[in-house]
Tab-separated table of C-alpha atoms in Angstrom:
chain	number	residue	atom	x	y	z
A	1	MET	CA	58.793	49.422	14.192
A	2	ALA	CA	59.490	45.701	13.846
A	3	MET	CA	58.917	42.529	15.818
A	4	GLU	CA	60.997	39.379	16.186
A	5	VAL	CA	59.653	36.346	14.288
A	6	HIS	CA	60.653	32.679	14.481
A	7	LEU	CA	59.164	29.982	12.240
A	8	VAL	CA	60.174	26.505	13.343
A	9	SER	CA	59.109	23.097	12.078
A	10	ALA	CA	59.850	19.741	13.635
A	11	GLU	CA	62.808	19.484	11.235
A	12	ARG	CA	64.384	22.952	11.262
A	13	GLU	CA	64.073	26.694	11.730
A	14	LEU	CA	62.825	28.234	8.489
A	15	PHE	CA	62.939	31.902	9.492
A	16	ALA	CA	64.369	33.967	12.315
A	17	GLY	CA	64.510	37.724	12.083
A	18	GLU	CA	62.664	41.011	12.253
A	19	ALA	CA	59.373	41.529	10.466
A	20	GLN	CA	56.793	44.219	9.847
A	21	ALA	CA	53.887	41.763	9.746
A	22	VAL	CA	52.848	38.119	9.879
A	23	TYR	CA	49.686	36.852	8.173
A	24	ALA	CA	48.323	33.398	9.004
A	25	ARG	CA	45.155	31.353	9.098
A	26	SER	CA	44.205	30.004	12.483
A	27	VAL	CA	41.575	27.306	12.851
A	28	ASP	CA	39.173	30.193	13.626
A	29	GLY	CA	40.059	32.366	10.627
A	30	GLU	CA	42.586	34.763	9.103
A	31	ILE	CA	44.809	36.927	11.285
A	32	GLY	CA	47.332	39.658	10.683
A	33	ILE	CA	49.871	40.416	13.374
A	34	LEU	CA	51.715	43.724	13.531
A	35	PRO	CA	54.268	44.993	16.061
A	36	GLY	CA	52.589	45.712	19.396
A	37	HIS	CA	49.817	43.143	18.852
A	38	GLN	CA	48.362	41.970	22.123
A	39	PRO	CA	49.428	38.527	23.365
A	40	ALA	CA	47.780	35.600	21.622
A	41	VAL	CA	48.104	31.858	21.149
A	42	LEU	CA	46.433	30.404	18.063
A	43	ALA	CA	46.067	26.890	16.669
A	44	LEU	CA	46.990	26.745	12.983
A	45	GLY	CA	45.533	24.396	10.405
A	46	GLY	CA	47.031	23.742	7.014
A	47	ALA	CA	47.380	27.094	5.291
A	48	PRO	CA	49.783	29.628	3.841
A	49	LEU	CA	51.719	31.896	6.194
A	50	LYS	CA	53.240	35.161	4.996
A	51	ILE	CA	56.015	37.101	6.705
A	52	VAL	CA	56.765	40.667	5.608
A	53	THR	CA	60.366	41.247	6.651
A	54	ALA	CA	61.643	44.493	8.150
A	55	GLU	CA	62.993	45.306	4.665
A	56	GLY	CA	59.546	44.764	3.075
A	57	GLU	CA	60.283	41.399	1.417
A	58	GLU	CA	57.326	38.996	1.411
A	59	LEU	CA	58.206	35.428	2.344
A	60	ARG	CA	55.578	32.712	1.937
A	61	PHE	CA	55.435	29.354	3.675
A	62	ALA	CA	53.060	26.404	3.711
A	63	VAL	CA	52.320	25.568	7.344
A	64	HIS	CA	50.722	22.216	8.086
A	65	ARG	CA	49.270	22.457	11.574
A	66	GLY	CA	50.881	23.975	14.601
A	67	PHE	CA	50.662	26.981	16.880
A	68	LEU	CA	51.379	30.699	16.667
A	69	GLN	CA	52.232	32.648	19.806
A	70	MET	CA	52.529	36.421	20.066
A	71	ALA	CA	54.104	37.710	23.274
A	72	GLN	CA	56.351	40.657	24.127
A	73	ASN	CA	56.661	41.739	20.475
A	74	THR	CA	57.853	38.261	19.430
A	75	VAL	CA	55.933	35.911	17.146
A	76	THR	CA	56.808	32.239	17.375
A	77	VAL	CA	55.287	29.758	14.947
A	78	LEU	CA	55.766	26.107	15.891
A	79	ALA	CA	54.629	23.956	12.973
A	80	ASP	CA	54.357	20.209	12.638
A	81	VAL	CA	55.512	20.661	9.037
A	82	ALA	CA	56.426	23.877	7.245
A	83	GLU	CA	58.059	24.578	3.913
A	84	ALA	CA	59.070	27.672	1.983
A	85	SER	CA	57.008	28.310	-1.146
A	86	HIS	CA	60.119	28.164	-3.352
A	87	ASP	CA	60.775	24.586	-2.122
A	88	ILE	CA	57.367	23.284	-3.221
A	89	ASP	CA	57.008	21.273	-6.435
A	90	ALA	CA	53.543	22.428	-7.538
A	91	GLY	CA	53.075	19.749	-10.184
A	92	ARG	CA	53.968	16.951	-7.798
A	93	ALA	CA	51.678	18.358	-5.070
A	94	ARG	CA	48.790	18.678	-7.554
A	95	GLU	CA	49.283	15.072	-8.753
A	96	ARG	CA	49.327	13.749	-5.180
A	97	ALA	CA	46.220	15.762	-4.278
A	98	GLU	CA	44.352	14.416	-7.307
A	99	GLN	CA	45.411	10.842	-6.470
A	100	LEU	CA	44.256	11.246	-2.859
A	101	GLU	CA	40.909	12.694	-3.996
A	102	ARG	CA	40.416	9.649	-6.267
A	103	GLU	CA	41.265	7.350	-3.361
A	104	ILE	CA	38.776	9.151	-1.108
A	105	ASN	CA	36.040	8.926	-3.770
A	106	GLU	CA	36.700	5.209	-4.314
A	107	ARG	CA	36.388	4.559	-0.585
A	108	ALA	CA	33.339	6.773	-0.053
A	109	ASP	CA	31.331	4.017	1.642
A	110	GLU	CA	34.133	3.029	3.994
A	111	GLU	CA	35.372	4.909	7.009
A	112	LEU	CA	38.208	7.062	5.705
A	113	ASP	CA	41.551	7.177	7.412
A	114	GLN	CA	42.307	10.585	8.977
A	115	GLU	CA	45.823	10.332	7.588
A	116	ILE	CA	44.464	10.416	4.015
A	117	HIS	CA	42.610	13.639	4.786
A	118	ALA	CA	45.708	15.120	6.451
A	119	ARG	CA	47.841	14.245	3.401
A	120	LEU	CA	45.248	15.794	1.092
A	121	GLU	CA	45.153	18.967	3.218
A	122	ARG	CA	48.966	19.246	3.039
A	123	ASP	CA	49.036	18.841	-0.736
A	124	MET	CA	46.151	21.278	-1.287
A	125	THR	CA	47.997	23.834	0.871
A	126	ARG	CA	51.090	23.302	-1.263
A	127	VAL	CA	49.051	23.835	-4.433
A	128	ARG	CA	47.495	27.039	-3.016
A	129	MET	CA	50.983	28.322	-2.117
A	130	THR	CA	52.171	28.035	-5.706
A	131	GLU	CA	49.068	29.584	-7.267
A	132	GLY	CA	49.417	32.998	-5.747
């Protein structure tokens, strides 16, 4: 048994097709969704998302905030930003994350801009995607 899955970012649709399972991290914790899962709407933070296709292929994506909805055997992920793991430059993401951490440490006494933390979260998610 399979379910329909759509992963859409603000820029494009990254996946549309049938899947055996979807694994994500909501702001409240990890979740696995299988066909027949009861309806749900979840807020997503910055974290990996894995789709196991109907053929058993595992596809990994970095999702940077958004929502996941499960209804009538269809999973829809609407992400602010999402990218396939094979599109991520791990070295570049690691360098940016290290630079942002240095910037945060240098400004420890000042009020930090939320955008800096959001950028760091995105790059750390990218790094985690490429490490396993």
